[in-house]
PDB file of C-alpha atoms in Angstrom:
ATOM      1  CA  MET A 152     154.984 129.067 129.215  1.00  0.00           C
ATOM      2  CA  MET A 153     155.531 127.138 125.779  1.00  0.00           C
ATOM      3  CA  SER A 154     152.477 127.261 123.093  1.00  0.00           C
ATOM      4  CA  PRO A 155     151.845 123.808 122.384  1.00  0.00           C
ATOM      5  CA  PRO A 156     153.069 122.561 118.992  1.00  0.00           C
ATOM      6  CA  LEU A 157     150.829 123.782 116.173  1.00  0.00           C
ATOM      7  CA  MET A 158     148.089 120.709 115.379  1.00  0.00           C
ATOM      8  CA  LYS A 159     148.913 119.277 111.655  1.00  0.00           C
ATOM      9  CA  ILE A 160     145.976 118.358 109.867  1.00  0.00           C
ATOM     10  CA  GLN A 161     144.717 116.834 106.688  1.00  0.00           C
ATOM     11  CA  GLU A 162     141.921 119.034 105.799  1.00  0.00           C
ATOM     12  CA  ALA A 163     141.786 122.925 104.730  1.00  0.00           C
ATOM     13  CA  ILE A 164     140.014 124.969 106.816  1.00  0.00           C
ATOM     14  CA  VAL A 165     137.412 127.365 105.966  1.00  0.00           C
ATOM     15  CA  VAL A 166     136.338 130.537 108.379  1.00  0.00           C
ATOM     16  CA  GLU A 167     134.586 133.765 107.953  1.00  0.00           C
ATOM     17  CA  GLY A 168     137.165 136.404 108.326  1.00  0.00           C
ATOM     18  CA  ARG A 169     141.150 137.692 108.431  1.00  0.00           C
ATOM     19  CA  TYR A 170     141.082 137.750 112.286  1.00  0.00           C
ATOM     20  CA  ASP A 171     139.488 134.520 112.140  1.00  0.00           C
ATOM     21  CA  LYS A 172     142.450 133.382 110.547  1.00  0.00           C
ATOM     22  CA  ASN A 173     144.860 134.839 112.173  1.00  0.00           C
ATOM     23  CA  THR A 174     143.579 133.537 115.628  1.00  0.00           C
ATOM     24  CA  LEU A 175     143.246 129.716 113.770  1.00  0.00           C
ATOM     25  CA  SER A 176     146.712 129.833 112.427  1.00  0.00           C
ATOM     26  CA  GLN A 177     148.099 130.188 116.140  1.00  0.00           C
ATOM     27  CA  VAL A 178     146.784 126.407 116.692  1.00  0.00           C
ATOM     28  CA  VAL A 179     146.356 124.456 113.782  1.00  0.00           C
ATOM     29  CA  ASP A 180     149.063 123.542 110.639  1.00  0.00           C
ATOM     30  CA  THR A 181     146.802 123.562 107.471  1.00  0.00           C
ATOM     31  CA  VAL A 182     145.653 125.840 104.510  1.00  0.00           C
ATOM     32  CA  ILE A 183     143.337 128.212 106.337  1.00  0.00           C
ATOM     33  CA  LEU A 184     140.458 130.500 104.320  1.00  0.00           C
ATOM     34  CA  ASP A 185     138.187 133.417 104.994  1.00  0.00           C
ATOM     35  CA  THR A 186     134.644 133.769 103.564  1.00  0.00           C
ATOM     36  CA  ALA A 187     135.170 137.412 103.408  1.00  0.00           C
ATOM     37  CA  GLY A 188     132.074 137.220 105.657  1.00  0.00           C
ATOM     38  CA  PHE A 189     129.004 137.051 102.934  1.00  0.00           C
ATOM     39  CA  GLY A 190     131.393 138.380 100.203  1.00  0.00           C
ATOM     40  CA  VAL A 191     131.636 134.215  98.771  1.00  0.00           C
ATOM     41  CA  PHE A 192     128.057 134.574  97.985  1.00  0.00           C
ATOM     42  CA  LYS A 193     129.174 136.400  95.111  1.00  0.00           C
ATOM     43  CA  ASP A 194     132.482 135.120  94.442  1.00  0.00           C
ATOM     44  CA  ALA A 195     132.588 132.625  91.733  1.00  0.00           C
ATOM     45  CA  GLU A 196     136.975 132.275  92.874  1.00  0.00           C
ATOM     46  CA  ARG A 197     136.455 132.101  96.047  1.00  0.00           C
ATOM     47  CA  LEU A 198     134.058 129.252  95.510  1.00  0.00           C
ATOM     48  CA  ALA A 199     135.458 127.429  93.259  1.00  0.00           C
ATOM     49  CA  LEU A 200     138.943 126.986  95.514  1.00  0.00           C
ATOM     50  CA  LEU A 201     136.848 125.674  98.108  1.00  0.00           C
ATOM     51  CA  ARG A 202     135.448 123.159  95.940  1.00  0.00           C
ATOM     52  CA  ARG A 203     139.129 122.195  94.782  1.00  0.00           C
ATOM     53  CA  LEU A 204     140.686 122.008  97.978  1.00  0.00           C
ATOM     54  CA  ALA A 205     137.479 119.915  99.600  1.00  0.00           C
ATOM     55  CA  ALA A 206     137.445 117.170  96.549  1.00  0.00           C
ATOM     56  CA  ASN A 207     141.905 116.895  97.024  1.00  0.00           C
ATOM     57  CA  ARG A 208     141.964 116.951 100.901  1.00  0.00           C
ATOM     58  CA  GLY A 209     138.515 117.763 102.863  1.00  0.00           C
ATOM     59  CA  LEU A 210     137.525 120.271 103.953  1.00  0.00           C
ATOM     60  CA  ILE A 211     136.071 121.664 107.455  1.00  0.00           C
ATOM     61  CA  ILE A 212     133.332 124.778 107.993  1.00  0.00           C
ATOM     62  CA  LEU A 213     134.245 127.049 111.257  1.00  0.00           C
ATOM     63  CA  THR A 214     132.178 129.582 111.427  1.00  0.00           C
ATOM     64  CA  ASP A 215     131.238 131.746 114.607  1.00  0.00           C
ATOM     65  CA  SER A 216     127.958 130.360 116.174  1.00  0.00           C
ATOM     66  CA  ASP A 217     125.707 133.430 115.668  1.00  0.00           C
ATOM     67  CA  GLY A 218     122.846 133.408 112.728  1.00  0.00           C
ATOM     68  CA  ALA A 219     125.257 135.075 109.983  1.00  0.00           C
ATOM     69  CA  GLY A 220     128.186 132.061 110.865  1.00  0.00           C
ATOM     70  CA  PHE A 221     125.179 129.427 110.031  1.00  0.00           C
ATOM     71  CA  VAL A 222     123.863 131.627 106.980  1.00  0.00           C
ATOM     72  CA  ILE A 223     127.507 131.043 105.754  1.00  0.00           C
ATOM     73  CA  ARG A 224     127.753 127.361 106.733  1.00  0.00           C
ATOM     74  CA  ASN A 225     124.365 126.423 105.347  1.00  0.00           C
ATOM     75  CA  HIS A 226     125.517 128.341 102.110  1.00  0.00           C
ATOM     76  CA  LEU A 227     128.436 126.189 101.847  1.00  0.00           C
ATOM     77  CA  LYS A 228     127.039 123.512 102.408  1.00  0.00           C
ATOM     78  CA  GLY A 229     124.885 123.441  99.771  1.00  0.00           C
ATOM     79  CA  VAL A 230     127.371 124.309  97.040  1.00  0.00           C
ATOM     80  CA  ILE A 231     130.130 121.732  98.240  1.00  0.00           C
ATOM     81  CA  PRO A 232     129.761 117.859  98.145  1.00  0.00           C
ATOM     82  CA  GLN A 233     128.785 116.928 101.784  1.00  0.00           C
ATOM     83  CA  GLU A 234     130.873 113.920 101.692  1.00  0.00           C
ATOM     84  CA  GLN A 235     134.098 116.436 101.636  1.00  0.00           C
ATOM     85  CA  VAL A 236     132.845 118.717 104.636  1.00  0.00           C
ATOM     86  CA  LYS A 237     133.426 118.188 107.768  1.00  0.00           C
ATOM     87  CA  HIS A 238     131.551 121.119 110.617  1.00  0.00           C
ATOM     88  CA  ALA A 239     133.677 122.382 113.632  1.00  0.00           C
ATOM     89  CA  TYR A 240     131.235 124.330 116.029  1.00  0.00           C
ATOM     90  CA  ILE A 241     132.472 126.607 118.658  1.00  0.00           C
ATOM     91  CA  PRO A 242     130.036 127.314 121.797  1.00  0.00           C
ATOM     92  CA  ASP A 243     128.164 130.196 121.913  1.00  0.00           C
ATOM     93  CA  VAL A 244     130.286 132.028 124.865  1.00  0.00           C
ATOM     94  CA  TYR A 245     129.112 136.004 125.478  1.00  0.00           C
ATOM     95  CA  GLY A 246     131.614 138.686 125.244  1.00  0.00           C
ATOM     96  CA  LYS A 247     133.169 140.976 122.724  1.00  0.00           C
ATOM     97  CA  GLU A 248     136.791 140.826 121.184  1.00  0.00           C
ATOM     98  CA  ARG A 249     139.242 143.016 122.117  1.00  0.00           C
ATOM     99  CA  ARG A 250     139.535 144.547 118.989  1.00  0.00           C
ATOM    100  CA  LYS A 251     135.919 145.927 118.915  1.00  0.00           C
ATOM    101  CA  ARG A 252     134.418 148.680 120.409  1.00  0.00           C
ATOM    102  CA  ALA A 253     130.838 146.565 121.248  1.00  0.00           C
ATOM    103  CA  PRO A 254     129.874 143.387 120.747  1.00  0.00           C
ATOM    104  CA  SER A 255     127.989 141.559 118.084  1.00  0.00           C
ATOM    105  CA  LYS A 256     124.785 141.761 117.408  1.00  0.00           C
ATOM    106  CA  GLU A 257     123.876 138.529 119.264  1.00  0.00           C
ATOM    107  CA  GLY A 258     126.403 139.786 121.736  1.00  0.00           C
ATOM    108  CA  LYS A 259     128.498 136.047 121.080  1.00  0.00           C
ATOM    109  CA  LEU A 260     132.755 135.696 120.612  1.00  0.00           C
ATOM    110  CA  GLY A 261     133.163 134.617 117.508  1.00  0.00           C
ATOM    111  CA  VAL A 262     136.029 132.217 115.831  1.00  0.00           C
ATOM    112  CA  GLU A 263     138.317 135.042 116.966  1.00  0.00           C
ATOM    113  CA  GLY A 264     137.662 135.369 120.550  1.00  0.00           C
ATOM    114  CA  MET A 265     137.660 131.594 121.055  1.00  0.00           C
ATOM    115  CA  SER A 266     140.608 129.932 123.247  1.00  0.00           C
ATOM    116  CA  PRO A 267     142.824 127.464 121.399  1.00  0.00           C
ATOM    117  CA  GLU A 268     142.198 124.655 123.245  1.00  0.00           C
ATOM    118  CA  THR A 269     138.709 124.949 122.159  1.00  0.00           C
ATOM    119  CA  LEU A 270     139.245 125.641 118.777  1.00  0.00           C
ATOM    120  CA  ARG A 271     141.534 122.293 118.903  1.00  0.00           C
ATOM    121  CA  GLN A 272     138.919 120.919 120.857  1.00  0.00           C
ATOM    122  CA  ALA A 273     136.089 122.071 117.984  1.00  0.00           C
ATOM    123  CA  LEU A 274     138.404 119.899 115.550  1.00  0.00           C
ATOM    124  CA  LEU A 275     139.242 117.113 116.721  1.00  0.00           C
ATOM    125  CA  GLN A 276     135.237 116.847 117.830  1.00  0.00           C
ATOM    126  CA  ALA A 277     134.422 117.604 114.181  1.00  0.00           C
ATOM    127  CA  GLY A 278     136.527 114.729 112.907  1.00  0.00           C
ATOM    128  CA  ALA A 279     139.889 116.396 111.452  1.00  0.00           C
ATOM    129  CA  THR A 280     142.464 114.153 110.250  1.00  0.00           C
ATOM    130  CA  VAL A 281     145.884 115.108 112.746  1.00  0.00           C
ATOM    131  CA  LEU A 282     148.699 114.082 110.770  1.00  0.00           C
ATOM    132  CA  GLY A 283     151.395 111.869 112.518  1.00  0.00           C
ATOM    133  CA  GLU A 284     149.513 110.161 114.738  1.00  0.00           C
ATOM    134  CA  GLU A 285     148.359 106.857 114.489  1.00  0.00           C
ATOM    135  CA  ASN A 286     144.450 106.941 113.158  1.00  0.00           C
ATOM    136  CA  ASN A 287     142.779 104.837 115.062  1.00  0.00           C
ATOM    137  CA  PRO A 288     139.264 105.056 114.314  1.00  0.00           C
ATOM    138  CA  VAL A 289     137.545 107.169 116.880  1.00  0.00           C
ATOM    139  CA  PRO A 290     134.129 105.144 117.547  1.00  0.00           C
ATOM    140  CA  ARG A 291     130.603 106.296 116.092  1.00  0.00           C
ATOM    141  CA  GLY A 292     127.628 106.232 117.584  1.00  0.00           C
ATOM    142  CA  GLN A 293     124.712 104.853 115.369  1.00  0.00           C
ATOM    143  CA  LEU A 294     121.821 107.127 116.286  1.00  0.00           C
ATOM    144  CA  THR A 295     119.195 107.878 113.778  1.00  0.00           C
ATOM    145  CA  PRO A 296     116.647 110.606 113.157  1.00  0.00           C
ATOM    146  CA  VAL A 297     114.375 108.246 114.674  1.00  0.00           C
ATOM    147  CA  ASP A 298     116.531 107.528 117.529  1.00  0.00           C
ATOM    148  CA  LEU A 299     116.113 111.441 118.088  1.00  0.00           C
ATOM    149  CA  PHE A 300     112.336 111.329 117.613  1.00  0.00           C
ATOM    150  CA  THR A 301     112.499 108.753 119.993  1.00  0.00           C
ATOM    151  CA  LEU A 302     114.325 110.788 122.949  1.00  0.00           C
ATOM    152  CA  GLY A 303     111.900 113.964 122.118  1.00  0.00           C
ATOM    153  CA  LEU A 304     114.705 116.221 120.636  1.00  0.00           C
ATOM    154  CA  SER A 305     113.219 116.157 116.916  1.00  0.00           C
ATOM    155  CA  GLY A 306     109.392 115.973 115.867  1.00  0.00           C
ATOM    156  CA  THR A 307     107.775 116.385 119.573  1.00  0.00           C
ATOM    157  CA  PRO A 308     105.894 120.048 120.367  1.00  0.00           C
ATOM    158  CA  ASP A 309     108.579 120.661 122.892  1.00  0.00           C
ATOM    159  CA  ALA A 310     111.809 118.811 121.125  1.00  0.00           C
ATOM    160  CA  ALA A 311     113.329 122.817 120.247  1.00  0.00           C
ATOM    161  CA  ALA A 312     113.791 123.038 123.814  1.00  0.00           C
ATOM    162  CA  ARG A 313     114.668 119.827 124.653  1.00  0.00           C
ATOM    163  CA  ARG A 314     117.315 120.481 122.154  1.00  0.00           C
ATOM    164  CA  LEU A 315     118.363 123.828 123.389  1.00  0.00           C
ATOM    165  CA  THR A 316     118.977 122.665 126.871  1.00  0.00           C
ATOM    166  CA  LEU A 317     120.863 119.543 125.482  1.00  0.00           C
ATOM    167  CA  LEU A 318     122.965 121.725 123.216  1.00  0.00           C
ATOM    168  CA  HIS A 319     123.904 124.763 126.409  1.00  0.00           C
ATOM    169  CA  ARG A 320     125.073 121.622 127.900  1.00  0.00           C
ATOM    170  CA  LEU A 321     127.137 120.243 125.656  1.00  0.00           C
ATOM    171  CA  GLY A 322     128.704 124.006 124.931  1.00  0.00           C
ATOM    172  CA  LEU A 323     127.777 124.261 121.600  1.00  0.00           C
ATOM    173  CA  PRO A 324     125.668 126.779 119.681  1.00  0.00           C
ATOM    174  CA  ARG A 325     121.710 127.151 119.949  1.00  0.00           C
ATOM    175  CA  HIS A 326     121.122 127.901 115.677  1.00  0.00           C
ATOM    176  CA  MET A 327     122.363 124.266 115.308  1.00  0.00           C
ATOM    177  CA  SER A 328     120.348 122.332 112.933  1.00  0.00           C
ATOM    178  CA  ALA A 329     118.165 118.560 114.489  1.00  0.00           C
ATOM    179  CA  LYS A 330     119.945 117.604 111.813  1.00  0.00           C
ATOM    180  CA  ALA A 331     123.597 118.905 112.945  1.00  0.00           C
ATOM    181  CA  LEU A 332     123.466 118.119 116.485  1.00  0.00           C
ATOM    182  CA  LEU A 333     122.787 113.771 115.408  1.00  0.00           C
ATOM    183  CA  THR A 334     126.271 114.201 113.321  1.00  0.00           C
ATOM    184  CA  VAL A 335     127.952 115.553 116.586  1.00  0.00           C
ATOM    185  CA  LEU A 336     126.258 113.510 118.771  1.00  0.00           C
ATOM    186  CA  ASN A 337     127.385 110.336 116.684  1.00  0.00           C
ATOM    187  CA  ALA A 338     130.708 111.918 116.661  1.00  0.00           C
ATOM    188  CA  LEU A 339     130.989 112.149 120.239  1.00  0.00           C
ATOM    189  CA  PHE A 340     128.962 109.777 121.926  1.00  0.00           C
ATOM    190  CA  THR A 341     127.115 106.149 122.685  1.00  0.00           C
ATOM    191  CA  PRO A 342     123.319 105.926 122.175  1.00  0.00           C
ATOM    192  CA  GLU A 343     122.739 105.171 125.542  1.00  0.00           C
ATOM    193  CA  GLU A 344     125.511 108.042 126.609  1.00  0.00           C
ATOM    194  CA  VAL A 345     122.829 109.972 124.960  1.00  0.00           C
ATOM    195  CA  ALA A 346     119.632 108.890 126.215  1.00  0.00           C
ATOM    196  CA  ASP A 347     121.637 109.001 129.905  1.00  0.00           C
ATOM    197  CA  MET A 348     121.982 112.772 128.582  1.00  0.00           C
ATOM    198  CA  VAL A 349     118.021 113.536 128.196  1.00  0.00           C
ATOM    199  CA  LYS A 350     117.120 111.545 131.128  1.00  0.00           C
ATOM    200  CA  GLY A 351     119.324 113.681 133.117  1.00  0.00           C
ATOM    201  CA  GLN A 352     117.830 116.717 131.592  1.00  0.00           C
TER     202      GLN A 352
END
């Protein structure tokens, strides 16, 4: 069976390690860089390159869904202008990569363990600019932080549990903050659809 053609996108992508990079390079045609794990925290040259790419063509951050992945994501979020960055998220999937003897600390698969279709969907949901396609803007929702509060997804005693239920239902990582969830919900759903999902929990 032939693999689907590589998805050509405008934005550069940053992942955590070289195995993630290898996996992603079989799905997408663009510049892919890795952070060398936490190495990017002390690597001024690597960070300067990421900033330059973000300014020139936009940058998609695609880290693992575990705690370490979110530490790296949040670090990059703090040092690169947010209007130049898009966030792609992989779901929490438990298991271990074939090359590893044991699962990761949290027992979740990283980017390298995801299927090509999962990675493709993660990039599309993040708003990747696919080259060669008609760029009809995807209709975006208009949810605000106040709406999240009204729906019981932030600022209430059981908000964390309700948010966790919704994240699980949508196949999104449990470490995602309310602010990140809001961005993803607005990229994928109308306010009415979100309200219906929350009511159905």
